Short mmCIF file of C-alpha atoms and ligand atoms in Angstrom, two decimals:
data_model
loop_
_atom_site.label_atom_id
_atom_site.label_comp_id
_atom_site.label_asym_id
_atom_site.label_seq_id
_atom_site.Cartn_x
_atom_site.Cartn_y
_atom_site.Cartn_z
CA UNK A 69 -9.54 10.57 -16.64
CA UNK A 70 -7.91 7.00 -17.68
CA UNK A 71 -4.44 5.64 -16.63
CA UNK A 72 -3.57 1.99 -18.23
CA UNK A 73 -0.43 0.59 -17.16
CA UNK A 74 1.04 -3.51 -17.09
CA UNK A 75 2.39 -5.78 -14.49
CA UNK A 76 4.20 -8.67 -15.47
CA UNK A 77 3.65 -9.87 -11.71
CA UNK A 78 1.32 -10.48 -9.22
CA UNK A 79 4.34 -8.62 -7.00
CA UNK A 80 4.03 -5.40 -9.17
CA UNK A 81 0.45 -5.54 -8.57
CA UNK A 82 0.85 -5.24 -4.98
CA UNK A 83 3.66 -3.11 -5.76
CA UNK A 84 1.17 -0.53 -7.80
CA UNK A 85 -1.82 -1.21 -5.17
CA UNK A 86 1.00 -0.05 -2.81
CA UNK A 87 1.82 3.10 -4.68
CA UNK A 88 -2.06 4.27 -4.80
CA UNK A 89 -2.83 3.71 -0.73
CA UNK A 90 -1.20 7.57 -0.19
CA UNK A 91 -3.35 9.35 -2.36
CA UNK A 92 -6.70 7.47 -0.30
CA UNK A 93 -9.08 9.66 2.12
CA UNK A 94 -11.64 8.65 4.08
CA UNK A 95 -14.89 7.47 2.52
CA UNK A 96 -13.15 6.74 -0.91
CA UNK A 97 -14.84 3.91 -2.60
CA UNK A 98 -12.92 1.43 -5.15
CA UNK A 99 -14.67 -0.44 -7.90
CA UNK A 100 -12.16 -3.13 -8.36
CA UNK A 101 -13.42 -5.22 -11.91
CA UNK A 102 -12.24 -8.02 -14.07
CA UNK A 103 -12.63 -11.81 -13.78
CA UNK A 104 -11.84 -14.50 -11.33
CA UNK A 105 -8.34 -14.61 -11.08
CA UNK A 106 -7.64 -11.15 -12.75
CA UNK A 107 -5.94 -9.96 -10.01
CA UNK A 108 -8.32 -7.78 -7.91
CA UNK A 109 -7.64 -9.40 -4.29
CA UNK A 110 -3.95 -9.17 -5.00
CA UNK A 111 -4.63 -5.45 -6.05
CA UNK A 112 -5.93 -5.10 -2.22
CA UNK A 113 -3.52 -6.84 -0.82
CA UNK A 114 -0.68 -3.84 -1.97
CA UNK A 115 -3.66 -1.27 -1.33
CA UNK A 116 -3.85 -2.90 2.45
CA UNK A 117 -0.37 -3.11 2.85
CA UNK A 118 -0.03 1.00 1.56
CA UNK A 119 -2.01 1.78 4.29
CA UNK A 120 0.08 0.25 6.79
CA UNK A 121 -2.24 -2.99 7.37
CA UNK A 122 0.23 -5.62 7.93
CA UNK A 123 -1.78 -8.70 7.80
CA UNK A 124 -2.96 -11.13 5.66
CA UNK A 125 -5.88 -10.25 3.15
CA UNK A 126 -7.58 -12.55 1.64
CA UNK A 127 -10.88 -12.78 -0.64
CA UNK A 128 -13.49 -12.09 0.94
CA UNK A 129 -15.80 -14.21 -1.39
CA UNK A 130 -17.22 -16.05 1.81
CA UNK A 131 -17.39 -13.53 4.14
CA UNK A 132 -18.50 -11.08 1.80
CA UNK A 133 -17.05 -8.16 3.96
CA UNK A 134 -13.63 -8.28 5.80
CA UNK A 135 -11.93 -5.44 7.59
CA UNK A 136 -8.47 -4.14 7.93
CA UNK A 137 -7.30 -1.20 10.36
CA UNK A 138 -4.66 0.52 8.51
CA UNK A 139 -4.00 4.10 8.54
CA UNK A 140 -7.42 4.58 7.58
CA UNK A 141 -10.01 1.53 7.94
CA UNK A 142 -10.42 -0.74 4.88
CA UNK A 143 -13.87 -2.16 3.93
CA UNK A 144 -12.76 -4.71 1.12
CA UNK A 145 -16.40 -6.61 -0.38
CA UNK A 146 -16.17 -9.20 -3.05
CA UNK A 147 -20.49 -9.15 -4.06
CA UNK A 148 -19.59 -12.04 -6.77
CA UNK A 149 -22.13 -14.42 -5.06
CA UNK A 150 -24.55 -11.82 -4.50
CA UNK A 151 -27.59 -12.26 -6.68
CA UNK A 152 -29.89 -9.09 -5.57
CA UNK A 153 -29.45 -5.86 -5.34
CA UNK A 154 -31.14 -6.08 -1.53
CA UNK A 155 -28.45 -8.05 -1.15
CA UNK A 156 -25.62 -5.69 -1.59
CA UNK A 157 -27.88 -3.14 0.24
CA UNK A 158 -27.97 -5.35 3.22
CA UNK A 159 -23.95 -5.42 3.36
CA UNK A 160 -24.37 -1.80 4.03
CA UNK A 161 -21.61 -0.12 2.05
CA UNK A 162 -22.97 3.24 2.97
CA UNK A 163 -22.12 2.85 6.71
CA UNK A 164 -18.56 2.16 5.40
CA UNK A 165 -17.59 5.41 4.32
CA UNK A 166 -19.69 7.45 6.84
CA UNK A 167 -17.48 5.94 9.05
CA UNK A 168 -14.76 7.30 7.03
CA UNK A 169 -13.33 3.82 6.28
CA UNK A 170 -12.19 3.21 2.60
CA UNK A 171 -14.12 1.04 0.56
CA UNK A 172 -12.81 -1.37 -2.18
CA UNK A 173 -15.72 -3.54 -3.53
CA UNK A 174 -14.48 -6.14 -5.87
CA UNK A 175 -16.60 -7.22 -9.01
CA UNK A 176 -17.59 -3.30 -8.14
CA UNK A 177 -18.99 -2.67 -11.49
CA UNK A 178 -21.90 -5.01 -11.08
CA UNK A 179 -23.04 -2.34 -7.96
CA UNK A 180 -21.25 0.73 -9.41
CA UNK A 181 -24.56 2.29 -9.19
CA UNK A 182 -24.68 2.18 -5.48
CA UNK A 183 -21.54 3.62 -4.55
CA UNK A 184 -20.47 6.84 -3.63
CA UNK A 185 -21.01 9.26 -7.07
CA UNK A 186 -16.90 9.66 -6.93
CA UNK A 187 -15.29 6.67 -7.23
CA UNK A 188 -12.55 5.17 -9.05
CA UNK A 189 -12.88 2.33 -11.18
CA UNK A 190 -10.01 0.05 -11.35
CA UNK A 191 -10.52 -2.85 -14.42
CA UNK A 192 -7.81 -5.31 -14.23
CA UNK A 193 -7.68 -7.73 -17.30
CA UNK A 194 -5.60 -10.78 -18.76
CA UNK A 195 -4.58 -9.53 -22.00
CA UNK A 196 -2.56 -12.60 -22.83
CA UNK A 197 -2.46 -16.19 -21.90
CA UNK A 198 0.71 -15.10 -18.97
CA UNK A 199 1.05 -13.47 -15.75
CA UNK A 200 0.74 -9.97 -17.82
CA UNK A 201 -2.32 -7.99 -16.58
CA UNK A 202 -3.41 -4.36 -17.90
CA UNK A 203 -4.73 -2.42 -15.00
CA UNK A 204 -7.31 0.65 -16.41
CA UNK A 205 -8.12 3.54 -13.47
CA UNK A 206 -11.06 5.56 -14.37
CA UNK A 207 -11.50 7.89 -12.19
CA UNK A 208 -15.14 9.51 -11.63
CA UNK A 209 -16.04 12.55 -9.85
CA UNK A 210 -14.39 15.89 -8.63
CA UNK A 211 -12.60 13.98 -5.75
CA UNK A 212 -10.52 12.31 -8.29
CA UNK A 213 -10.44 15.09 -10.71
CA UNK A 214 -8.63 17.01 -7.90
CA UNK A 215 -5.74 14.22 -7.12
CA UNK A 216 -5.49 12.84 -10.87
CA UNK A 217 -2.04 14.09 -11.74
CA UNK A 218 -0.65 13.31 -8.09
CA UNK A 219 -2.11 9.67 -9.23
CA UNK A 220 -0.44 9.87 -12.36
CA UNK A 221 2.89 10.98 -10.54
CA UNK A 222 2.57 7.89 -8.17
CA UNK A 223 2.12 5.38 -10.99
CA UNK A 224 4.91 7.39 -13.19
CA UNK A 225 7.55 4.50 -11.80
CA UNK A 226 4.76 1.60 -13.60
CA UNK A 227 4.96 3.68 -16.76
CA UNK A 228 1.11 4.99 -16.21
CA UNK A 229 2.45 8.59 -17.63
CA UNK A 230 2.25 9.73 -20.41
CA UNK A 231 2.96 10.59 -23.35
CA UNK A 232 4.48 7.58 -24.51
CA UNK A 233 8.16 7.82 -23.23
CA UNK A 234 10.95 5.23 -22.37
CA UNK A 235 9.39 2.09 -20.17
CA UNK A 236 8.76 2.72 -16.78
CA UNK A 237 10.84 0.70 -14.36
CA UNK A 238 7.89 -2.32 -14.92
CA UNK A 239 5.23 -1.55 -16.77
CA UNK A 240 4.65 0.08 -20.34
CA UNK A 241 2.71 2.71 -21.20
CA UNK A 242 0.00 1.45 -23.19
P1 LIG B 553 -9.30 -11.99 -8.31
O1 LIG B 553 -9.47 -11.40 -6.94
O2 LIG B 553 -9.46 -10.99 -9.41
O3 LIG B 553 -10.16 -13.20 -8.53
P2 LIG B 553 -6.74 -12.85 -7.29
O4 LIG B 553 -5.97 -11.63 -6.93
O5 LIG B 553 -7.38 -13.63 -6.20
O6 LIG B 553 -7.79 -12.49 -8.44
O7 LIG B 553 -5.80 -13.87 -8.08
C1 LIG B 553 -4.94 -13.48 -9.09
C2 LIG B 553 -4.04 -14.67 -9.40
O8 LIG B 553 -3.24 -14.40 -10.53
C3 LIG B 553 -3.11 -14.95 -8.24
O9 LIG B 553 -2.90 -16.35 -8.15
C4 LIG B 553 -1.84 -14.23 -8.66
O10 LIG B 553 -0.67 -14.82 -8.09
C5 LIG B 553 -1.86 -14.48 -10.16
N1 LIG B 553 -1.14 -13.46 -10.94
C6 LIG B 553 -0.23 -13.73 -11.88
N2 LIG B 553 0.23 -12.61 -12.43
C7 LIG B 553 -0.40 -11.58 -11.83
C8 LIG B 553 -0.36 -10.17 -12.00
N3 LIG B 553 0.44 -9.56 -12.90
N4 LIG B 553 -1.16 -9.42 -11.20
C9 LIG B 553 -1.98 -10.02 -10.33
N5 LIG B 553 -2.08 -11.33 -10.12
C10 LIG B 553 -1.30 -12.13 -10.88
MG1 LIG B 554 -10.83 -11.78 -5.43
#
């Protein structure tokens, strides 16, 4: 289960972040990968602001774990400075989503091993030397098996359906 679409903005990342916060349930866990700058706290930011958190978000890089009281409660972890695996036990993620709260870990493929075994994988990149960034959801386990074509309807509008069609109203289809 893949969906790649393109912003052109880091206000269509929001915008897309935005679009996804419906579809979340408690104890969901986000992977959110790609390098500095790629995008992934921005991603948040629309995920945050989806779930009716009207704050600011910001990294988390210091604090390693901030929280947000949306609709549902948002866990968002950057583990970038973490150097042991203890380490990211010690943040424990697990209490997170027994809580029910949703969990977005960014640089979440380093500890995709300790999440929850459904997840979804979100791998922002910089395909060119602009403000363009591809955004890749792989989504893993039943949970997301179950709501992949209501995802796929809710990032129709960013041109994440396909087949290949006419261009979404930002993205491609790529
Ligand atoms: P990360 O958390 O992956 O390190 P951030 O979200 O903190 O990345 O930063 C991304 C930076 O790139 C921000 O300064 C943002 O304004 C900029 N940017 C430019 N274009 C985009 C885009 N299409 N999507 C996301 N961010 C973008
Ligand atoms: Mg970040």
């Amino acid at each position: 289960m893949r969906i790649e679409i393109r912003t052109a903005t880091a206000y269509e990342t929001r915008e897309v972040g935005r679009a996804l916060a419906p579809l979340l349930r408690p104890a969901d866990a986000l992977a959110l990968t790609g390098e500095l700058g790629a995008g992934k706290t921005t991603f948040v930011q629309g995920i945050a602001k989806g779930l009716g958190f009207d704050g600011n978000v910001v990294s988390p890089t210091f604090m390693l774990v901030r929280e947000y009281q949306g609709r549902l409660r948002i866990f968002h972890v950057d583990v970038y400075r973490l150097e042991r695996v203890q380490d990211v036990l010690d943040l424990g993620l697990d209490d997170a989503t027994a809580e029910g709260g949703v969990l977005l870990v960014e640089w979440g493929d380093a500890i995709e091993g300790l999440l929850p075994p459904d997840h979804l994988v979100v791998t922002l990149t910089v395909p060119r030397d602009d403000e363009t960034r591809s955004i890749v959801f792989d989504g893993v386990g039943g949970s997301w098996r179950i709501r992949w074509e209501q995802l796929e309807r809710l990032l129709e509008p960013f041109g994440g359906l396909g087949p290949p069609g006419p261009p979404g109203r930002w993205g491609v289809l790529v």
